[in-house]
Short mmCIF file of C-alpha atoms in Angstrom, two decimals:
data_model
loop_
_atom_site.label_atom_id
_atom_site.label_comp_id
_atom_site.label_asym_id
_atom_site.label_seq_id
_atom_site.Cartn_x
_atom_site.Cartn_y
_atom_site.Cartn_z
CA MET H 1 29.41 -8.16 0.60
CA GLN H 2 25.96 -6.72 1.13
CA ARG H 3 25.85 -3.35 2.83
CA THR H 4 23.38 -3.16 5.72
CA VAL H 5 20.71 -0.48 5.75
CA PHE H 6 18.50 0.49 8.70
CA PHE H 7 15.25 2.38 8.13
CA ILE H 8 14.63 4.29 11.36
CA SER H 9 11.48 6.16 12.24
CA ASP H 10 9.58 7.54 15.21
CA SER H 11 6.45 6.22 13.53
CA THR H 12 5.71 3.32 11.13
CA GLY H 13 8.90 3.64 9.08
CA ILE H 14 6.95 3.54 5.82
CA THR H 15 8.28 6.86 4.56
CA ALA H 16 11.88 5.96 5.47
CA GLU H 17 11.53 2.62 3.75
CA THR H 18 9.84 4.02 0.64
CA ILE H 19 12.39 6.72 -0.02
CA GLY H 20 15.27 4.50 1.10
CA ASN H 21 14.29 1.78 -1.37
CA SER H 22 14.00 4.36 -4.14
CA ILE H 23 17.45 5.80 -3.46
CA LEU H 24 19.12 2.41 -3.13
CA ALA H 25 17.46 1.16 -6.35
CA GLN H 26 19.47 3.78 -8.20
CA PHE H 27 22.65 1.88 -7.43
CA GLU H 28 22.02 -0.97 -9.82
CA GLY H 29 23.93 -4.17 -9.27
CA LEU H 30 24.35 -3.59 -5.54
CA SER H 31 22.17 -5.41 -3.07
CA PHE H 32 21.42 -4.43 0.49
CA ASP H 33 20.47 -6.13 3.72
CA LYS H 34 17.54 -4.04 4.93
CA HIS H 35 16.07 -3.68 8.41
CA ARG H 36 13.18 -1.60 9.65
CA LEU H 37 13.27 -0.06 13.12
CA PRO H 38 9.90 1.65 13.63
CA PHE H 39 8.47 3.54 16.63
CA ILE H 40 11.85 4.79 17.88
CA ASP H 41 10.34 7.67 19.84
CA ASP H 42 12.33 7.98 23.06
CA ALA H 43 15.96 8.07 24.14
CA HIS H 44 15.86 4.54 25.51
CA LYS H 45 14.73 3.07 22.17
CA ALA H 46 17.16 5.26 20.26
CA GLU H 47 20.01 3.95 22.39
CA ALA H 48 18.95 0.36 21.79
CA ALA H 49 18.84 1.04 18.05
CA ALA H 50 22.26 2.72 18.14
CA LEU H 51 23.73 -0.24 20.02
CA ARG H 52 22.34 -2.66 17.48
CA ILE H 53 23.76 -0.64 14.57
CA LYS H 54 27.12 -0.24 16.30
CA THR H 55 27.34 -3.97 17.03
CA HIS H 56 26.56 -4.69 13.41
CA TYR H 57 29.28 -2.27 12.30
CA ALA H 58 31.85 -3.86 14.59
CA LYS H 59 31.00 -7.38 13.42
CA SER H 60 30.85 -6.70 9.67
CA GLY H 61 33.53 -4.02 9.45
CA GLU H 62 31.29 -2.26 6.92
CA ARG H 63 29.72 1.05 7.82
CA PRO H 64 25.91 0.68 8.05
CA ILE H 65 23.63 3.15 6.30
CA VAL H 66 20.75 4.72 8.23
CA VAL H 67 17.76 6.21 6.43
CA ASN H 68 16.16 8.33 9.12
CA THR H 69 12.78 10.04 9.49
CA MET H 70 12.87 10.72 13.25
CA ALA H 71 11.99 14.38 13.81
CA ASP H 72 13.64 14.85 17.21
CA ARG H 73 17.25 16.08 16.83
CA ALA H 74 18.32 14.56 20.15
CA LEU H 75 17.21 11.10 19.02
CA CYS H 76 18.98 11.54 15.67
CA GLU H 77 22.21 12.35 17.52
CA ILE H 78 21.94 9.24 19.67
CA VAL H 79 21.63 7.08 16.55
CA ALA H 80 24.34 9.02 14.70
CA ALA H 81 26.78 8.17 17.51
CA SER H 82 26.73 4.58 16.21
CA GLY H 83 29.04 5.76 13.43
CA ALA H 84 26.59 4.90 10.63
CA LEU H 85 26.17 7.05 7.54
CA MET H 86 23.08 9.08 8.42
CA LEU H 87 20.72 10.03 5.61
CA ASP H 88 18.13 12.32 7.13
CA VAL H 89 15.11 12.25 4.84
CA PHE H 90 13.43 15.47 5.99
CA ALA H 91 16.34 17.77 6.86
CA PRO H 92 17.09 19.05 3.33
CA PHE H 93 13.50 20.11 2.66
CA ILE H 94 12.38 21.71 5.89
CA GLY H 95 14.46 24.89 5.53
CA PRO H 96 13.28 25.76 2.00
CA LEU H 97 9.67 24.96 2.94
CA GLU H 98 9.76 27.04 6.12
CA THR H 99 10.97 30.00 4.05
CA GLU H 100 8.43 29.43 1.30
CA LEU H 101 5.45 28.92 3.59
CA GLY H 102 6.45 31.48 6.20
CA ALA H 103 5.69 28.85 8.85
CA LYS H 104 7.75 26.72 11.22
CA ARG H 105 7.76 22.94 11.15
CA SER H 106 5.85 21.71 14.17
CA GLY H 107 8.59 19.26 15.10
CA ALA H 108 6.16 16.62 16.25
CA VAL H 109 6.52 12.96 15.50
CA ASN H 110 5.77 12.29 11.83
CA ARG H 111 2.11 11.36 11.73
CA SER H 112 1.62 11.02 8.00
CA HIS H 113 0.93 7.30 8.30
CA GLY H 114 -0.55 7.44 11.75
CA LEU H 115 -3.23 10.10 11.78
CA VAL H 116 -6.69 8.83 11.11
CA ASP H 117 -9.16 10.95 9.25
CA PHE H 118 -12.50 9.12 9.66
CA ASP H 119 -13.79 10.21 6.25
CA LYS H 120 -10.69 8.92 4.53
CA TYR H 121 -10.75 5.72 6.56
CA GLU H 122 -14.33 5.18 5.52
CA ALA H 123 -13.49 5.79 1.87
CA ARG H 124 -10.71 3.17 2.06
CA ILE H 125 -12.90 0.63 3.82
CA ASN H 126 -15.93 1.19 1.61
CA ALA H 127 -13.81 0.86 -1.52
CA THR H 128 -12.16 -2.29 -0.13
CA ASN H 129 -15.54 -3.81 0.67
CA TYR H 130 -16.68 -2.86 -2.80
CA ALA H 131 -13.68 -4.60 -4.38
CA LEU H 132 -14.25 -7.70 -2.23
CA SER H 133 -17.93 -7.94 -3.12
CA HIS H 134 -17.42 -7.18 -6.82
CA ASP H 135 -14.60 -9.61 -7.34
CA ASP H 136 -14.74 -12.31 -9.99
CA GLY H 137 -18.04 -11.18 -11.45
CA ILE H 138 -20.03 -12.55 -8.52
CA ASP H 139 -21.96 -9.40 -7.79
CA VAL H 140 -23.23 -7.75 -10.95
CA ASP H 141 -24.16 -4.26 -9.88
CA TYR H 142 -21.49 -2.21 -11.63
CA ALA H 143 -23.33 1.10 -11.39
CA GLN H 144 -21.20 2.31 -8.45
CA ALA H 145 -17.87 1.24 -9.95
CA ASP H 146 -15.26 3.91 -10.62
CA LEU H 147 -13.76 1.41 -13.04
CA ILE H 148 -14.03 -2.27 -13.97
CA LEU H 149 -11.02 -4.45 -14.70
CA VAL H 150 -11.51 -7.08 -17.38
CA GLY H 151 -9.23 -10.01 -18.19
CA VAL H 152 -8.79 -13.76 -18.15
CA SER H 153 -8.51 -15.62 -14.84
CA ARG H 154 -5.24 -14.89 -12.96
CA SER H 155 -4.23 -11.88 -15.00
CA GLY H 156 -3.83 -9.77 -11.84
CA LYS H 157 -7.25 -8.16 -11.52
CA THR H 158 -7.99 -8.91 -7.85
CA PRO H 159 -4.77 -7.62 -6.23
CA THR H 160 -4.90 -4.52 -8.45
CA CYS H 161 -8.49 -3.79 -7.40
CA LEU H 162 -7.62 -4.25 -3.72
CA TYR H 163 -4.56 -2.02 -4.00
CA MET H 164 -6.54 0.76 -5.71
CA ALA H 165 -9.23 0.52 -3.03
CA LEU H 166 -6.91 0.45 -0.02
CA HIS H 167 -4.65 3.27 -1.16
CA TYR H 168 -6.82 5.49 -3.29
CA GLY H 169 -10.38 4.69 -2.23
CA VAL H 170 -11.19 3.84 -5.83
CA SER H 171 -14.13 1.44 -6.17
CA ALA H 172 -12.86 -1.04 -8.70
CA ALA H 173 -14.91 -4.04 -9.78
CA ASN H 174 -13.49 -6.94 -11.69
CA TYR H 175 -14.91 -9.12 -14.41
CA PRO H 176 -13.15 -12.35 -15.44
CA LEU H 177 -13.73 -13.14 -19.10
CA THR H 178 -15.35 -16.57 -19.38
CA ASP H 179 -14.75 -19.14 -22.10
CA GLU H 180 -18.18 -18.22 -23.41
CA ASP H 181 -17.27 -14.53 -23.71
CA LEU H 182 -14.03 -15.48 -25.40
CA GLU H 183 -15.72 -17.80 -27.89
CA LYS H 184 -18.41 -15.31 -28.80
CA LEU H 185 -15.92 -12.44 -28.93
CA GLU H 186 -18.58 -10.25 -27.43
CA LEU H 187 -18.63 -8.06 -24.38
CA PRO H 188 -21.09 -9.53 -21.88
CA ALA H 189 -24.34 -7.58 -21.89
CA ARG H 190 -23.97 -6.42 -18.32
CA LEU H 191 -20.66 -4.71 -19.06
CA ARG H 192 -21.88 -2.84 -22.13
CA PRO H 193 -23.50 0.09 -20.27
CA TYR H 194 -20.14 0.76 -18.60
CA ARG H 195 -17.86 0.56 -21.63
CA ASP H 196 -16.09 3.83 -20.77
CA ARG H 197 -15.10 2.48 -17.35
CA LEU H 198 -13.53 -0.76 -18.61
CA PHE H 199 -9.81 -1.42 -18.52
CA GLY H 200 -8.19 -4.68 -19.63
CA LEU H 201 -5.31 -6.58 -18.06
CA THR H 202 -3.32 -9.00 -20.15
CA ILE H 203 -0.22 -11.09 -19.46
CA GLU H 204 2.28 -13.23 -21.35
CA PRO H 205 0.96 -16.79 -21.87
CA GLU H 206 4.09 -18.45 -20.42
CA ARG H 207 3.75 -16.44 -17.23
CA LEU H 208 0.02 -17.09 -17.00
CA ALA H 209 0.57 -20.83 -17.39
CA GLN H 210 3.17 -20.71 -14.61
CA ILE H 211 0.78 -18.87 -12.25
CA ARG H 212 -2.12 -21.20 -13.06
CA GLU H 213 0.07 -24.28 -12.67
CA GLN H 214 0.71 -23.18 -9.08
CA ARG H 215 -3.01 -22.99 -8.48
CA ARG H 216 -4.17 -26.11 -10.32
CA ALA H 217 -1.22 -28.26 -11.22
CA GLY H 218 -1.68 -30.47 -14.28
CA SER H 219 -5.05 -28.97 -15.22
CA ARG H 220 -6.16 -28.07 -18.74
CA TYR H 221 -6.70 -24.56 -17.33
CA ALA H 222 -2.93 -24.28 -16.74
CA THR H 223 -1.73 -25.54 -20.13
CA LEU H 224 0.18 -23.15 -22.32
CA LYS H 225 -2.21 -23.95 -25.16
CA GLN H 226 -5.29 -22.93 -23.16
CA CYS H 227 -3.59 -19.79 -21.81
CA ARG H 228 -2.53 -18.79 -25.32
CA TRP H 229 -6.01 -19.26 -26.71
CA GLU H 230 -7.67 -17.28 -23.92
CA LEU H 231 -5.18 -14.43 -24.20
CA GLU H 232 -5.43 -14.20 -27.98
CA GLN H 233 -9.20 -14.09 -27.80
CA ALA H 234 -9.14 -11.58 -24.96
CA ASP H 235 -6.76 -9.42 -26.96
CA ARG H 236 -9.13 -9.51 -29.93
CA LEU H 237 -12.15 -8.78 -27.79
CA MET H 238 -10.51 -5.80 -26.11
CA ARG H 239 -9.25 -4.34 -29.38
CA GLN H 240 -12.57 -4.66 -31.16
CA SER H 241 -14.44 -3.24 -28.15
CA GLY H 242 -12.03 -0.32 -27.86
CA ILE H 243 -11.02 -1.22 -24.28
CA PRO H 244 -7.62 0.18 -23.24
CA PHE H 245 -5.40 -2.54 -21.85
CA LEU H 246 -2.01 -3.20 -20.30
CA ASN H 247 0.33 -6.18 -20.28
CA THR H 248 1.08 -6.76 -16.60
CA THR H 249 3.85 -9.36 -16.94
CA HIS H 250 6.74 -7.10 -15.98
CA VAL H 251 4.81 -4.44 -14.12
CA SER H 252 4.26 -4.11 -10.37
CA ILE H 253 0.81 -3.69 -8.84
CA GLU H 254 1.71 -0.08 -8.01
CA GLU H 255 2.64 0.68 -11.59
CA ILE H 256 -0.43 -1.08 -13.01
CA ALA H 257 -2.63 1.05 -10.75
CA SER H 258 -0.81 4.27 -11.67
CA LYS H 259 -1.14 3.52 -15.38
CA ILE H 260 -4.84 2.75 -15.10
CA PHE H 261 -5.40 6.02 -13.24
CA ALA H 262 -3.41 7.88 -15.89
CA SER H 263 -5.51 6.25 -18.62
CA PHE H 264 -8.76 7.46 -17.00
CA GLY H 265 -7.32 10.83 -16.02
CA ILE H 266 -7.81 9.97 -12.34
CA GLU H 267 -5.44 12.17 -10.34
CA ARG H 268 -6.63 11.07 -6.94
CA THR H 269 -3.84 11.18 -4.35
CA MET H 270 -2.95 8.37 -1.96
CA PHE H 271 -4.27 7.79 1.52
CA MET Z 1 -5.47 30.07 0.70
CA GLN Z 2 -4.29 26.51 0.04
CA ARG Z 3 -0.86 26.19 -1.46
CA THR Z 4 -0.71 23.88 -4.48
CA VAL Z 5 1.72 20.97 -4.53
CA PHE Z 6 2.65 18.85 -7.54
CA PHE Z 7 4.20 15.40 -7.06
CA ILE Z 8 6.24 14.79 -10.23
CA SER Z 9 7.85 11.51 -11.17
CA ASP Z 10 9.24 9.66 -14.19
CA SER Z 11 7.53 6.58 -12.75
CA THR Z 12 4.45 6.00 -10.57
CA GLY Z 13 4.93 9.02 -8.31
CA ILE Z 14 4.46 6.93 -5.19
CA THR Z 15 7.82 7.88 -3.67
CA ALA Z 16 7.29 11.58 -4.41
CA GLU Z 17 3.84 11.44 -2.90
CA THR Z 18 4.90 9.47 0.18
CA ILE Z 19 7.77 11.74 1.14
CA GLY Z 20 5.88 14.85 0.05
CA ASN Z 21 2.95 14.00 2.31
CA SER Z 22 5.33 13.31 5.19
CA ILE Z 23 7.10 16.63 4.81
CA LEU Z 24 3.90 18.63 4.40
CA ALA Z 25 2.32 16.92 7.43
CA GLN Z 26 5.00 18.58 9.53
CA PHE Z 27 3.43 21.95 8.86
CA GLU Z 28 0.39 21.46 11.03
CA GLY Z 29 -2.59 23.69 10.44
CA LEU Z 30 -1.73 24.28 6.78
CA SER Z 31 -3.59 22.41 4.08
CA PHE Z 32 -2.47 21.78 0.54
CA ASP Z 33 -4.06 21.16 -2.82
CA LYS Z 34 -2.15 18.11 -4.08
CA HIS Z 35 -1.73 16.82 -7.63
CA ARG Z 36 0.14 13.81 -8.91
CA LEU Z 37 1.89 13.94 -12.30
CA PRO Z 38 3.32 10.44 -12.90
CA PHE Z 39 5.25 9.02 -15.86
CA ILE Z 40 6.87 12.34 -16.86
CA ASP Z 41 9.71 10.66 -18.74
CA ASP Z 42 10.40 12.78 -21.82
CA ALA Z 43 10.89 16.45 -22.67
CA HIS Z 44 7.44 16.75 -24.22
CA LYS Z 45 5.67 15.57 -21.06
CA ALA Z 46 7.96 17.70 -18.89
CA GLU Z 47 7.05 20.78 -20.92
CA ALA Z 48 3.34 20.02 -20.59
CA ALA Z 49 3.80 19.64 -16.82
CA ALA Z 50 5.79 22.89 -16.62
CA LEU Z 51 3.09 24.73 -18.57
CA ARG Z 52 0.41 23.44 -16.25
CA ILE Z 53 2.37 24.50 -13.17
CA LYS Z 54 3.18 27.90 -14.65
CA THR Z 55 -0.46 28.52 -15.58
CA HIS Z 56 -1.47 27.61 -12.06
CA TYR Z 57 1.13 30.01 -10.66
CA ALA Z 58 -0.09 32.86 -12.88
CA LYS Z 59 -3.74 32.27 -11.93
CA SER Z 60 -3.30 31.86 -8.20
CA GLY Z 61 -0.41 34.26 -7.66
CA GLU Z 62 0.99 31.71 -5.18
CA ARG Z 63 4.19 29.90 -5.98
CA PRO Z 64 3.48 26.17 -6.45
CA ILE Z 65 5.63 23.57 -4.71
CA VAL Z 66 7.03 20.67 -6.72
CA VAL Z 67 8.14 17.46 -5.01
CA ASN Z 68 10.26 15.79 -7.68
CA THR Z 69 11.66 12.30 -8.15
CA MET Z 70 12.58 12.52 -11.85
CA ALA Z 71 16.17 11.35 -12.27
CA ASP Z 72 17.00 13.11 -15.54
CA ARG Z 73 18.52 16.57 -14.86
CA ALA Z 74 17.31 17.96 -18.21
CA LEU Z 75 13.70 17.10 -17.32
CA CYS Z 76 14.11 18.66 -13.86
CA GLU Z 77 15.30 21.89 -15.46
CA ILE Z 78 12.32 22.02 -17.80
CA VAL Z 79 9.97 21.76 -14.83
CA ALA Z 80 12.03 24.17 -12.71
CA ALA Z 81 11.58 26.82 -15.43
CA SER Z 82 7.92 27.03 -14.33
CA GLY Z 83 9.14 29.08 -11.37
CA ALA Z 84 7.89 26.57 -8.76
CA LEU Z 85 9.80 25.78 -5.58
CA MET Z 86 11.60 22.57 -6.55
CA LEU Z 87 12.15 19.98 -3.82
CA ASP Z 88 14.29 17.27 -5.37
CA VAL Z 89 13.81 14.16 -3.26
CA PHE Z 90 16.94 12.26 -4.33
CA ALA Z 91 19.51 14.99 -4.89
CA PRO Z 92 20.66 15.41 -1.27
CA PHE Z 93 21.36 11.71 -0.76
CA ILE Z 94 23.03 10.62 -3.96
CA GLY Z 95 26.37 12.37 -3.30
CA PRO Z 96 26.91 10.92 0.19
CA LEU Z 97 25.85 7.47 -0.99
CA GLU Z 98 28.12 7.54 -4.04
CA THR Z 99 31.04 8.36 -1.77
CA GLU Z 100 30.08 5.74 0.81
CA LEU Z 101 29.44 2.93 -1.68
CA GLY Z 102 32.23 3.82 -4.09
CA ALA Z 103 29.71 3.47 -6.92
CA LYS Z 104 27.93 5.84 -9.26
CA ARG Z 105 24.15 6.21 -9.38
CA SER Z 106 22.94 4.60 -12.58
CA GLY Z 107 20.80 7.61 -13.47
CA ALA Z 108 18.03 5.49 -14.90
CA VAL Z 109 14.37 6.14 -14.31
CA ASN Z 110 13.42 5.27 -10.73
CA ARG Z 111 12.15 1.71 -10.90
CA SER Z 112 11.56 1.04 -7.23
CA HIS Z 113 7.80 0.71 -7.77
CA GLY Z 114 8.05 -0.59 -11.31
CA LEU Z 115 10.47 -3.48 -11.30
CA VAL Z 116 8.86 -6.84 -10.94
CA ASP Z 117 10.65 -9.59 -9.14
CA PHE Z 118 8.57 -12.72 -9.85
CA ASP Z 119 9.32 -14.29 -6.46
CA LYS Z 120 8.20 -11.19 -4.63
CA TYR Z 121 5.15 -10.85 -6.86
CA GLU Z 122 4.22 -14.42 -6.05
CA ALA Z 123 4.67 -13.82 -2.34
CA ARG Z 124 2.33 -10.81 -2.51
CA ILE Z 125 -0.27 -12.65 -4.54
CA ASN Z 126 -0.12 -15.84 -2.48
CA ALA Z 127 -0.46 -13.88 0.74
CA THR Z 128 -3.35 -11.87 -0.72
CA ASN Z 129 -5.11 -15.05 -1.80
CA TYR Z 130 -4.48 -16.46 1.64
CA ALA Z 131 -6.03 -13.41 3.29
CA LEU Z 132 -9.04 -13.58 0.95
CA SER Z 133 -9.66 -17.26 1.60
CA HIS Z 134 -9.08 -17.03 5.36
CA ASP Z 135 -11.30 -14.05 5.91
CA ASP Z 136 -14.12 -14.06 8.41
CA GLY Z 137 -13.40 -17.55 9.72
CA ILE Z 138 -14.77 -19.22 6.60
CA ASP Z 139 -11.75 -21.40 5.94
CA VAL Z 140 -10.41 -22.97 9.09
CA ASP Z 141 -6.95 -24.16 8.16
CA TYR Z 142 -4.79 -21.80 10.17
CA ALA Z 143 -1.64 -23.91 10.01
CA GLN Z 144 -0.07 -21.74 7.29
CA ALA Z 145 -0.94 -18.42 8.91
CA ASP Z 146 1.90 -16.09 9.88
CA LEU Z 147 -0.61 -14.52 12.23
CA ILE Z 148 -4.34 -14.51 12.95
CA LEU Z 149 -6.30 -11.36 13.74
CA VAL Z 150 -9.11 -11.75 16.25
CA GLY Z 151 -11.88 -9.28 17.01
CA VAL Z 152 -15.55 -8.49 16.80
CA SER Z 153 -17.19 -7.87 13.44
CA ARG Z 154 -16.07 -4.56 11.79
CA SER Z 155 -13.10 -3.94 14.07
CA GLY Z 156 -10.78 -3.54 11.05
CA LYS Z 157 -9.46 -7.09 10.60
CA THR Z 158 -10.04 -7.54 6.85
CA PRO Z 159 -8.37 -4.37 5.50
CA THR Z 160 -5.45 -4.91 7.88
CA CYS Z 161 -4.97 -8.49 6.65
CA LEU Z 162 -5.13 -7.37 3.02
CA TYR Z 163 -2.66 -4.55 3.60
CA MET Z 164 -0.17 -6.87 5.34
CA ALA Z 165 -0.48 -9.36 2.51
CA LEU Z 166 -0.16 -6.88 -0.35
CA HIS Z 167 2.76 -4.96 1.07
CA TYR Z 168 4.64 -7.45 3.19
CA GLY Z 169 3.61 -10.85 1.86
CA VAL Z 170 2.46 -11.78 5.35
CA SER Z 171 -0.19 -14.50 5.39
CA ALA Z 172 -2.70 -13.15 7.85
CA ALA Z 173 -5.92 -14.97 8.63
CA ASN Z 174 -8.80 -13.41 10.46
CA TYR Z 175 -11.27 -14.78 12.96
CA PRO Z 176 -14.37 -12.80 13.92
CA LEU Z 177 -15.44 -13.52 17.48
CA THR Z 178 -19.00 -14.81 17.49
CA ASP Z 179 -21.67 -14.14 20.09
CA GLU Z 180 -21.14 -17.71 21.23
CA ASP Z 181 -17.39 -17.17 21.79
CA LEU Z 182 -18.17 -13.95 23.64
CA GLU Z 183 -20.76 -15.55 25.86
CA LYS Z 184 -18.57 -18.51 26.73
CA LEU Z 185 -15.50 -16.30 27.19
CA GLU Z 186 -13.48 -19.06 25.67
CA LEU Z 187 -11.12 -19.13 22.72
CA PRO Z 188 -12.65 -21.30 20.00
CA ALA Z 189 -10.98 -24.71 19.92
CA ARG Z 190 -9.58 -24.27 16.46
CA LEU Z 191 -7.66 -21.16 17.49
CA ARG Z 192 -6.07 -22.74 20.56
CA PRO Z 193 -3.20 -24.49 18.79
CA TYR Z 194 -2.13 -21.10 17.37
CA ARG Z 195 -2.31 -18.99 20.50
CA ASP Z 196 1.14 -17.48 19.93
CA ARG Z 197 0.08 -16.19 16.52
CA LEU Z 198 -3.07 -14.41 17.68
CA PHE Z 199 -3.42 -10.64 17.78
CA GLY Z 200 -6.57 -8.80 18.80
CA LEU Z 201 -8.11 -5.67 17.32
CA THR Z 202 -10.47 -3.60 19.38
CA ILE Z 203 -12.22 -0.29 18.79
CA GLU Z 204 -14.27 2.28 20.71
CA PRO Z 205 -17.93 1.26 20.97
CA GLU Z 206 -19.23 4.62 19.63
CA ARG Z 207 -17.07 4.29 16.53
CA LEU Z 208 -18.04 0.64 16.02
CA ALA Z 209 -21.74 1.50 16.27
CA GLN Z 210 -21.23 4.23 13.66
CA ILE Z 211 -19.47 1.82 11.25
CA ARG Z 212 -22.09 -0.90 11.76
CA GLU Z 213 -24.93 1.56 11.34
CA GLN Z 214 -23.58 2.32 7.86
CA ARG Z 215 -23.68 -1.37 7.03
CA ARG Z 216 -26.98 -2.35 8.64
CA ALA Z 217 -28.93 0.72 9.61
CA GLY Z 218 -31.33 0.28 12.51
CA SER Z 219 -30.18 -3.25 13.33
CA ARG Z 220 -29.59 -4.63 16.81
CA TYR Z 221 -26.07 -5.39 15.56
CA ALA Z 222 -25.44 -1.64 15.20
CA THR Z 223 -26.79 -0.52 18.59
CA LEU Z 224 -24.36 1.03 21.02
CA LYS Z 225 -25.54 -1.42 23.65
CA GLN Z 226 -24.69 -4.48 21.54
CA CYS Z 227 -21.32 -2.98 20.46
CA ARG Z 228 -20.47 -2.23 24.07
CA TRP Z 229 -21.31 -5.73 25.24
CA GLU Z 230 -19.31 -7.39 22.45
CA LEU Z 231 -16.28 -5.18 23.01
CA GLU Z 232 -16.30 -5.67 26.79
CA GLN Z 233 -16.52 -9.42 26.40
CA ALA Z 234 -13.83 -9.42 23.70
CA ASP Z 235 -11.58 -7.36 25.94
CA ARG Z 236 -12.05 -9.88 28.76
CA LEU Z 237 -11.47 -12.83 26.48
CA MET Z 238 -8.25 -11.37 25.07
CA ARG Z 239 -6.91 -10.43 28.47
CA GLN Z 240 -7.61 -13.80 30.04
CA SER Z 241 -6.17 -15.64 27.01
CA GLY Z 242 -3.05 -13.47 27.00
CA ILE Z 243 -3.65 -12.19 23.45
CA PRO Z 244 -1.92 -8.88 22.71
CA PHE Z 245 -4.33 -6.32 21.31
CA LEU Z 246 -4.59 -2.82 19.94
CA ASN Z 247 -7.34 -0.23 19.90
CA THR Z 248 -7.64 0.77 16.25
CA THR Z 249 -10.00 3.74 16.63
CA HIS Z 250 -7.45 6.47 15.97
CA VAL Z 251 -4.87 4.41 14.14
CA SER Z 252 -4.35 4.06 10.38
CA ILE Z 253 -4.14 0.68 8.67
CA GLU Z 254 -0.43 1.27 8.09
CA GLU Z 255 0.19 1.93 11.76
CA ILE Z 256 -1.92 -1.03 12.90
CA ALA Z 257 0.15 -3.30 10.63
CA SER Z 258 3.45 -1.83 11.82
CA LYS Z 259 2.45 -2.29 15.46
CA ILE Z 260 1.37 -5.88 14.92
CA PHE Z 261 4.69 -6.64 13.21
CA ALA Z 262 6.56 -4.98 16.06
CA SER Z 263 4.59 -7.08 18.57
CA PHE Z 264 5.60 -10.32 16.82
CA GLY Z 265 9.15 -9.14 16.13
CA ILE Z 266 8.46 -9.35 12.39
CA GLU Z 267 10.98 -7.09 10.65
CA ARG Z 268 9.99 -7.98 7.12
CA THR Z 269 10.51 -5.07 4.73
CA MET Z 270 7.95 -3.80 2.25
CA PHE Z 271 7.45 -4.85 -1.33
#
């Protein structure tokens, strides 16, 4: 039977969910039924949450697990009265940090995903607009790009660019290798001035064919033969041009982005 | 003087950074110099990280803070030898969870942002493609939309749609209210069948004018007068059509998304 987990927060719940998922992932082979309860910021909402958890407990007979980032102790106690196992994300770290910093926690609602810094917002939005307008080689002005992703169609360039823009404000352009590029085995002229900003994405041919089949069922574009040819040529082109590249088949968007940043020595932190 | 913080991980570092930022944000008024050290997964890399932290300590005279999600105890000890304050993100929760679940932590590298589940990947990518092709009212087939964001140009619809798609696999379309819609004070006919999936974004006129000025400096589009008129009309239209809406001026993309989900009762958890 799946154990039920509630991510509870006085704000978005993103921190509770992120750390909760990481902790639960360490218990391999177990699966969990996960629920997010965000914006629990007064006693009334905390009581409703506690009732829901308690009801769940009574029905299933299994003790629910609560991953909690609410700052207010009184609210935590209301939820704890449900009988769930309470994992308080911040509690273990506040004491050591207060000692180290010689400062008291402000005790306010967690605003790490709520506060808006206009400069940072602008950096996110500008980078996102950049990614949108430099997607699929449509716009050719690469001068402002922090980096340019290169690869065959459907190798994962667009979502990776958008993720890097939204979360790190990195202006990432994207260039899909055309059949012509792949036949010539030459970097297109307009990419050559930016060779040190290029990064390649590759993927296993079977997976690529599967993805393309979803997009254009029965097309030549989606055949394993075509995918294999494109990927082999792309591989050759990237090797001979000295472009670092990554096989994305078993890698999440987050990990692709982190590895690209590591490759370029970009240590930018998240928004 | 800014205290230096290192986010250390054997994987992407996203969990370390997320919880680290949340904890640090609770010490209002203090600012931190943050560095991410991802993929520290062997003794050699851990020693290089420790050396870097130790050097920093010696130079600044201030004890660095390490927010750590490495699972391997031996690697943690190598880094701890730098003398930094070690905040181990997982340690406090593993014991209680092992007891509760009657299972041992597998001890492997944290894969929560690395593992790829093809179904989930597809959901993210399909939703992202949906958001891209249903942006700015270009494509009018709203039948598949989980929700449709409505608002004047530059009110934050596009990044919000992309964020919801990338992280929650929610297919969010976006409809920019035109001058014609705003003059008529009528919902466009093609939105009417989907009234229960509409959500409005609004923004303060001063902020909108500032954003538009960056895009089209000196244009009528960017004048405070035009922004004010559009926003007043949009406000009227949303109220009379019974569309829930949110002022995004001081709200992060993450919080906008969480509030929209809460409004629709969407409890979907993150990818």
